[in-house]
Amino acid sequence: MLGHPHRLELLEYLTQGRRPVEELSALSGMSFANTSRRLQILRRARLVEIERRGKHVIYSLAGDAEAVALVSALSRVGERNIAEVNRLLDDYFHARDSMEAVSREDLAQRIEAGLVTVLDVRPAEEIFRARAISRFRNWTGG
């Protein structure tokens, strides 16, 4: 339930105060329907509450202190993970100076000789369309 980034984003906006669906939709950049659907999931999980004001539905966190603590904890985990990703990117860009550029023909020869293995992580449809290297295997075993 919390595994979807848009739901987490909506929870984070609600830590700042009560908001109508229209405002949450505008803040998140999601359509009204998608915002409403994700808020309903959060409501079924009892993380948010609603208040009706005429035709408008105002959402707020259920159990403000606990929900704010949860969102804060998730934010800290995200920040820690971003720091780790940044460290890995730095390592990669510093290490890539020692990488060797090879032509397509040279790469095909190295594959044929068993000197290298190419791991193509593109979606299968893109690989099949491109047919960049005819002797490949993708994760689906194709």
JSON list of C-alpha atoms in Angstrom, two decimals:
[
{"chain": "A", "resi": 1, "resn": "MET", "atom": "CA", "xyz": [0.00, 0.00, 0.00]},
{"chain": "A", "resi": 2, "resn": "LEU", "atom": "CA", "xyz": [2.85, 2.42, 0.76]},
{"chain": "A", "resi": 3, "resn": "GLY", "atom": "CA", "xyz": [4.93, 0.99, -2.05]},
{"chain": "A", "resi": 4, "resn": "HIS", "atom": "CA", "xyz": [3.59, 3.45, -4.60]},
{"chain": "A", "resi": 5, "resn": "PRO", "atom": "CA", "xyz": [5.47, 6.77, -4.76]},
{"chain": "A", "resi": 6, "resn": "HIS", "atom": "CA", "xyz": [2.33, 8.79, -5.57]},
{"chain": "A", "resi": 7, "resn": "ARG", "atom": "CA", "xyz": [0.63, 7.61, -2.39]},
{"chain": "A", "resi": 8, "resn": "LEU", "atom": "CA", "xyz": [3.67, 8.60, -0.38]},
{"chain": "A", "resi": 9, "resn": "GLU", "atom": "CA", "xyz": [3.70, 11.97, -2.10]},
{"chain": "A", "resi": 10, "resn": "LEU", "atom": "CA", "xyz": [0.05, 12.54, -1.19]},
{"chain": "A", "resi": 11, "resn": "LEU", "atom": "CA", "xyz": [0.77, 11.59, 2.43]},
{"chain": "A", "resi": 12, "resn": "GLU", "atom": "CA", "xyz": [3.63, 14.05, 2.49]},
{"chain": "A", "resi": 13, "resn": "TYR", "atom": "CA", "xyz": [1.39, 16.87, 1.24]},
{"chain": "A", "resi": 14, "resn": "LEU", "atom": "CA", "xyz": [-1.14, 15.99, 3.92]},
{"chain": "A", "resi": 15, "resn": "THR", "atom": "CA", "xyz": [1.50, 16.24, 6.64]},
{"chain": "A", "resi": 16, "resn": "GLN", "atom": "CA", "xyz": [1.45, 19.97, 5.82]},
{"chain": "A", "resi": 17, "resn": "GLY", "atom": "CA", "xyz": [-2.30, 20.23, 6.50]},
{"chain": "A", "resi": 18, "resn": "ARG", "atom": "CA", "xyz": [-5.80, 19.43, 5.26]},
{"chain": "A", "resi": 19, "resn": "ARG", "atom": "CA", "xyz": [-6.29, 19.70, 1.52]},
{"chain": "A", "resi": 20, "resn": "PRO", "atom": "CA", "xyz": [-9.10, 19.17, -0.99]},
{"chain": "A", "resi": 21, "resn": "VAL", "atom": "CA", "xyz": [-8.64, 16.58, -3.75]},
{"chain": "A", "resi": 22, "resn": "GLU", "atom": "CA", "xyz": [-8.35, 19.34, -6.37]},
{"chain": "A", "resi": 23, "resn": "GLU", "atom": "CA", "xyz": [-5.39, 20.90, -4.58]},
{"chain": "A", "resi": 24, "resn": "LEU", "atom": "CA", "xyz": [-3.68, 17.55, -4.07]},
{"chain": "A", "resi": 25, "resn": "SER", "atom": "CA", "xyz": [-4.19, 16.79, -7.75]},
{"chain": "A", "resi": 26, "resn": "ALA", "atom": "CA", "xyz": [-2.60, 20.10, -8.78]},
{"chain": "A", "resi": 27, "resn": "LEU", "atom": "CA", "xyz": [0.32, 19.71, -6.35]},
{"chain": "A", "resi": 28, "resn": "SER", "atom": "CA", "xyz": [1.10, 16.16, -7.44]},
{"chain": "A", "resi": 29, "resn": "GLY", "atom": "CA", "xyz": [0.55, 16.69, -11.16]},
{"chain": "A", "resi": 30, "resn": "MET", "atom": "CA", "xyz": [-1.79, 13.69, -11.26]},
{"chain": "A", "resi": 31, "resn": "SER", "atom": "CA", "xyz": [-5.25, 13.73, -12.77]},
{"chain": "A", "resi": 32, "resn": "PHE", "atom": "CA", "xyz": [-8.19, 14.25, -10.44]},
{"chain": "A", "resi": 33, "resn": "ALA", "atom": "CA", "xyz": [-9.30, 10.64, -10.97]},
{"chain": "A", "resi": 34, "resn": "ASN", "atom": "CA", "xyz": [-5.85, 9.18, -10.17]},
{"chain": "A", "resi": 35, "resn": "THR", "atom": "CA", "xyz": [-5.48, 11.40, -7.12]},
{"chain": "A", "resi": 36, "resn": "SER", "atom": "CA", "xyz": [-8.93, 10.43, -5.86]},
{"chain": "A", "resi": 37, "resn": "ARG", "atom": "CA", "xyz": [-8.23, 6.72, -6.43]},
{"chain": "A", "resi": 38, "resn": "ARG", "atom": "CA", "xyz": [-4.95, 6.84, -4.51]},
{"chain": "A", "resi": 39, "resn": "LEU", "atom": "CA", "xyz": [-6.56, 8.77, -1.67]},
{"chain": "A", "resi": 40, "resn": "GLN", "atom": "CA", "xyz": [-9.32, 6.15, -1.44]},
{"chain": "A", "resi": 41, "resn": "ILE", "atom": "CA", "xyz": [-6.66, 3.46, -1.03]},
{"chain": "A", "resi": 42, "resn": "LEU", "atom": "CA", "xyz": [-5.06, 5.49, 1.76]},
{"chain": "A", "resi": 43, "resn": "ARG", "atom": "CA", "xyz": [-8.48, 5.97, 3.35]},
{"chain": "A", "resi": 44, "resn": "ARG", "atom": "CA", "xyz": [-9.21, 2.22, 3.29]},
{"chain": "A", "resi": 45, "resn": "ALA", "atom": "CA", "xyz": [-5.86, 1.74, 5.04]},
{"chain": "A", "resi": 46, "resn": "ARG", "atom": "CA", "xyz": [-7.03, 4.29, 7.64]},
{"chain": "A", "resi": 47, "resn": "LEU", "atom": "CA", "xyz": [-4.11, 6.62, 6.97]},
{"chain": "A", "resi": 48, "resn": "VAL", "atom": "CA", "xyz": [-6.31, 9.52, 5.87]},
{"chain": "A", "resi": 49, "resn": "GLU", "atom": "CA", "xyz": [-9.72, 10.84, 6.84]},
{"chain": "A", "resi": 50, "resn": "ILE", "atom": "CA", "xyz": [-12.25, 12.87, 4.90]},
{"chain": "A", "resi": 51, "resn": "GLU", "atom": "CA", "xyz": [-14.44, 15.80, 5.73]},
{"chain": "A", "resi": 52, "resn": "ARG", "atom": "CA", "xyz": [-17.20, 16.79, 3.34]},
{"chain": "A", "resi": 53, "resn": "ARG", "atom": "CA", "xyz": [-17.83, 20.48, 2.72]},
{"chain": "A", "resi": 54, "resn": "GLY", "atom": "CA", "xyz": [-20.67, 20.72, 0.26]},
{"chain": "A", "resi": 55, "resn": "LYS", "atom": "CA", "xyz": [-19.43, 19.17, -2.99]},
{"chain": "A", "resi": 56, "resn": "HIS", "atom": "CA", "xyz": [-15.82, 19.22, -1.82]},
{"chain": "A", "resi": 57, "resn": "VAL", "atom": "CA", "xyz": [-13.99, 16.44, 0.00]},
{"chain": "A", "resi": 58, "resn": "ILE", "atom": "CA", "xyz": [-11.18, 17.57, 2.28]},
{"chain": "A", "resi": 59, "resn": "TYR", "atom": "CA", "xyz": [-8.51, 15.02, 3.18]},
{"chain": "A", "resi": 60, "resn": "SER", "atom": "CA", "xyz": [-6.36, 15.00, 6.30]},
{"chain": "A", "resi": 61, "resn": "LEU", "atom": "CA", "xyz": [-4.09, 12.54, 8.02]},
{"chain": "A", "resi": 62, "resn": "ALA", "atom": "CA", "xyz": [-5.70, 10.09, 10.40]},
{"chain": "A", "resi": 63, "resn": "GLY", "atom": "CA", "xyz": [-3.77, 10.12, 13.65]},
{"chain": "A", "resi": 64, "resn": "ASP", "atom": "CA", "xyz": [-1.66, 13.12, 12.71]},
{"chain": "A", "resi": 65, "resn": "ALA", "atom": "CA", "xyz": [1.29, 12.43, 15.00]},
{"chain": "A", "resi": 66, "resn": "GLU", "atom": "CA", "xyz": [1.69, 8.80, 13.93]},
{"chain": "A", "resi": 67, "resn": "ALA", "atom": "CA", "xyz": [1.22, 9.53, 10.23]},
{"chain": "A", "resi": 68, "resn": "VAL", "atom": "CA", "xyz": [3.66, 12.43, 10.34]},
{"chain": "A", "resi": 69, "resn": "ALA", "atom": "CA", "xyz": [6.20, 10.20, 12.11]},
{"chain": "A", "resi": 70, "resn": "LEU", "atom": "CA", "xyz": [5.71, 7.52, 9.43]},
{"chain": "A", "resi": 71, "resn": "VAL", "atom": "CA", "xyz": [6.16, 9.95, 6.54]},
{"chain": "A", "resi": 72, "resn": "SER", "atom": "CA", "xyz": [9.20, 11.50, 8.25]},
{"chain": "A", "resi": 73, "resn": "ALA", "atom": "CA", "xyz": [10.78, 8.08, 8.72]},
{"chain": "A", "resi": 74, "resn": "LEU", "atom": "CA", "xyz": [10.13, 7.19, 5.08]},
{"chain": "A", "resi": 75, "resn": "SER", "atom": "CA", "xyz": [11.64, 10.51, 3.98]},
{"chain": "A", "resi": 76, "resn": "ARG", "atom": "CA", "xyz": [14.80, 9.80, 6.00]},
{"chain": "A", "resi": 77, "resn": "VAL", "atom": "CA", "xyz": [15.10, 6.36, 4.38]},
{"chain": "A", "resi": 78, "resn": "GLY", "atom": "CA", "xyz": [14.67, 7.97, 0.96]},
{"chain": "A", "resi": 79, "resn": "GLU", "atom": "CA", "xyz": [17.32, 10.59, 1.71]},
{"chain": "A", "resi": 80, "resn": "ARG", "atom": "CA", "xyz": [19.74, 7.91, 2.85]},
{"chain": "A", "resi": 81, "resn": "ASN", "atom": "CA", "xyz": [19.08, 5.91, -0.33]},
{"chain": "A", "resi": 82, "resn": "ILE", "atom": "CA", "xyz": [19.55, 8.98, -2.52]},
{"chain": "A", "resi": 83, "resn": "ALA", "atom": "CA", "xyz": [22.89, 9.61, -0.83]},
{"chain": "A", "resi": 84, "resn": "GLU", "atom": "CA", "xyz": [23.90, 6.02, -1.62]},
{"chain": "A", "resi": 85, "resn": "VAL", "atom": "CA", "xyz": [22.80, 6.37, -5.25]},
{"chain": "A", "resi": 86, "resn": "ASN", "atom": "CA", "xyz": [24.79, 9.61, -5.54]},
{"chain": "A", "resi": 87, "resn": "ARG", "atom": "CA", "xyz": [27.85, 7.86, -4.11]},
{"chain": "A", "resi": 88, "resn": "LEU", "atom": "CA", "xyz": [27.48, 5.03, -6.66]},
{"chain": "A", "resi": 89, "resn": "LEU", "atom": "CA", "xyz": [27.13, 7.54, -9.50]},
{"chain": "A", "resi": 90, "resn": "ASP", "atom": "CA", "xyz": [30.28, 9.34, -8.35]},
{"chain": "A", "resi": 91, "resn": "ASP", "atom": "CA", "xyz": [32.14, 6.02, -8.24]},
{"chain": "A", "resi": 92, "resn": "TYR", "atom": "CA", "xyz": [30.88, 5.16, -11.73]},
{"chain": "A", "resi": 93, "resn": "PHE", "atom": "CA", "xyz": [31.82, 8.47, -13.31]},
{"chain": "A", "resi": 94, "resn": "HIS", "atom": "CA", "xyz": [35.27, 8.43, -11.72]},
{"chain": "A", "resi": 95, "resn": "ALA", "atom": "CA", "xyz": [35.83, 4.82, -12.81]},
{"chain": "A", "resi": 96, "resn": "ARG", "atom": "CA", "xyz": [34.56, 5.28, -16.35]},
{"chain": "A", "resi": 97, "resn": "ASP", "atom": "CA", "xyz": [37.71, 7.19, -17.32]},
{"chain": "A", "resi": 98, "resn": "SER", "atom": "CA", "xyz": [39.44, 3.81, -17.26]},
{"chain": "A", "resi": 99, "resn": "MET", "atom": "CA", "xyz": [36.82, 2.19, -19.51]},
{"chain": "A", "resi": 100, "resn": "GLU", "atom": "CA", "xyz": [37.65, 1.24, -23.06]},
{"chain": "A", "resi": 101, "resn": "ALA", "atom": "CA", "xyz": [35.47, 2.34, -25.97]},
{"chain": "A", "resi": 102, "resn": "VAL", "atom": "CA", "xyz": [34.93, -0.40, -28.56]},
{"chain": "A", "resi": 103, "resn": "SER", "atom": "CA", "xyz": [33.27, -0.43, -31.95]},
{"chain": "A", "resi": 104, "resn": "ARG", "atom": "CA", "xyz": [30.26, -2.59, -32.72]},
{"chain": "A", "resi": 105, "resn": "GLU", "atom": "CA", "xyz": [32.42, -4.88, -34.84]},
{"chain": "A", "resi": 106, "resn": "ASP", "atom": "CA", "xyz": [35.03, -5.25, -32.09]},
{"chain": "A", "resi": 107, "resn": "LEU", "atom": "CA", "xyz": [32.29, -5.97, -29.56]},
{"chain": "A", "resi": 108, "resn": "ALA", "atom": "CA", "xyz": [30.78, -8.65, -31.83]},
{"chain": "A", "resi": 109, "resn": "GLN", "atom": "CA", "xyz": [34.21, -10.29, -32.19]},
{"chain": "A", "resi": 110, "resn": "ARG", "atom": "CA", "xyz": [34.72, -10.30, -28.43]},
{"chain": "A", "resi": 111, "resn": "ILE", "atom": "CA", "xyz": [31.28, -11.84, -27.91]},
{"chain": "A", "resi": 112, "resn": "GLU", "atom": "CA", "xyz": [32.03, -14.52, -30.54]},
{"chain": "A", "resi": 113, "resn": "ALA", "atom": "CA", "xyz": [35.34, -15.30, -28.83]},
{"chain": "A", "resi": 114, "resn": "GLY", "atom": "CA", "xyz": [33.66, -15.54, -25.45]},
{"chain": "A", "resi": 115, "resn": "LEU", "atom": "CA", "xyz": [35.73, -12.68, -24.04]},
{"chain": "A", "resi": 116, "resn": "VAL", "atom": "CA", "xyz": [32.78, -10.56, -22.96]},
{"chain": "A", "resi": 117, "resn": "THR", "atom": "CA", "xyz": [29.16, -10.95, -22.01]},
{"chain": "A", "resi": 118, "resn": "VAL", "atom": "CA", "xyz": [26.71, -8.24, -22.95]},
{"chain": "A", "resi": 119, "resn": "LEU", "atom": "CA", "xyz": [23.84, -7.72, -20.57]},
{"chain": "A", "resi": 120, "resn": "ASP", "atom": "CA", "xyz": [21.13, -5.73, -22.31]},
{"chain": "A", "resi": 121, "resn": "VAL", "atom": "CA", "xyz": [18.63, -4.48, -19.75]},
{"chain": "A", "resi": 122, "resn": "ARG", "atom": "CA", "xyz": [16.32, -2.69, -22.15]},
{"chain": "A", "resi": 123, "resn": "PRO", "atom": "CA", "xyz": [12.71, -3.89, -22.38]},
{"chain": "A", "resi": 124, "resn": "ALA", "atom": "CA", "xyz": [12.41, -6.97, -24.59]},
{"chain": "A", "resi": 125, "resn": "GLU", "atom": "CA", "xyz": [10.26, -5.13, -27.16]},
{"chain": "A", "resi": 126, "resn": "GLU", "atom": "CA", "xyz": [12.97, -2.50, -27.64]},
{"chain": "A", "resi": 127, "resn": "ILE", "atom": "CA", "xyz": [15.69, -5.12, -27.99]},
{"chain": "A", "resi": 128, "resn": "PHE", "atom": "CA", "xyz": [13.75, -7.06, -30.60]},
{"chain": "A", "resi": 129, "resn": "ARG", "atom": "CA", "xyz": [12.98, -3.86, -32.53]},
{"chain": "A", "resi": 130, "resn": "ALA", "atom": "CA", "xyz": [16.55, -2.63, -32.48]},
{"chain": "A", "resi": 131, "resn": "ARG", "atom": "CA", "xyz": [18.27, -5.94, -33.28]},
{"chain": "A", "resi": 132, "resn": "ALA", "atom": "CA", "xyz": [21.50, -4.08, -32.57]},
{"chain": "A", "resi": 133, "resn": "ILE", "atom": "CA", "xyz": [23.46, -7.30, -32.02]},
{"chain": "A", "resi": 134, "resn": "SER", "atom": "CA", "xyz": [21.99, -10.47, -33.48]},
{"chain": "A", "resi": 135, "resn": "ARG", "atom": "CA", "xyz": [23.57, -12.85, -30.96]},
{"chain": "A", "resi": 136, "resn": "PHE", "atom": "CA", "xyz": [22.04, -11.74, -27.69]},
{"chain": "A", "resi": 137, "resn": "ARG", "atom": "CA", "xyz": [20.10, -13.27, -24.87]},
{"chain": "A", "resi": 138, "resn": "ASN", "atom": "CA", "xyz": [17.80, -11.21, -22.72]},
{"chain": "A", "resi": 139, "resn": "TRP", "atom": "CA", "xyz": [16.56, -11.89, -19.21]},
{"chain": "A", "resi": 140, "resn": "THR", "atom": "CA", "xyz": [13.51, -13.65, -20.60]},
{"chain": "A", "resi": 141, "resn": "GLY", "atom": "CA", "xyz": [15.81, -16.21, -22.19]},
{"chain": "A", "resi": 142, "resn": "GLY", "atom": "CA", "xyz": [15.10, -14.95, -25.74]}
]
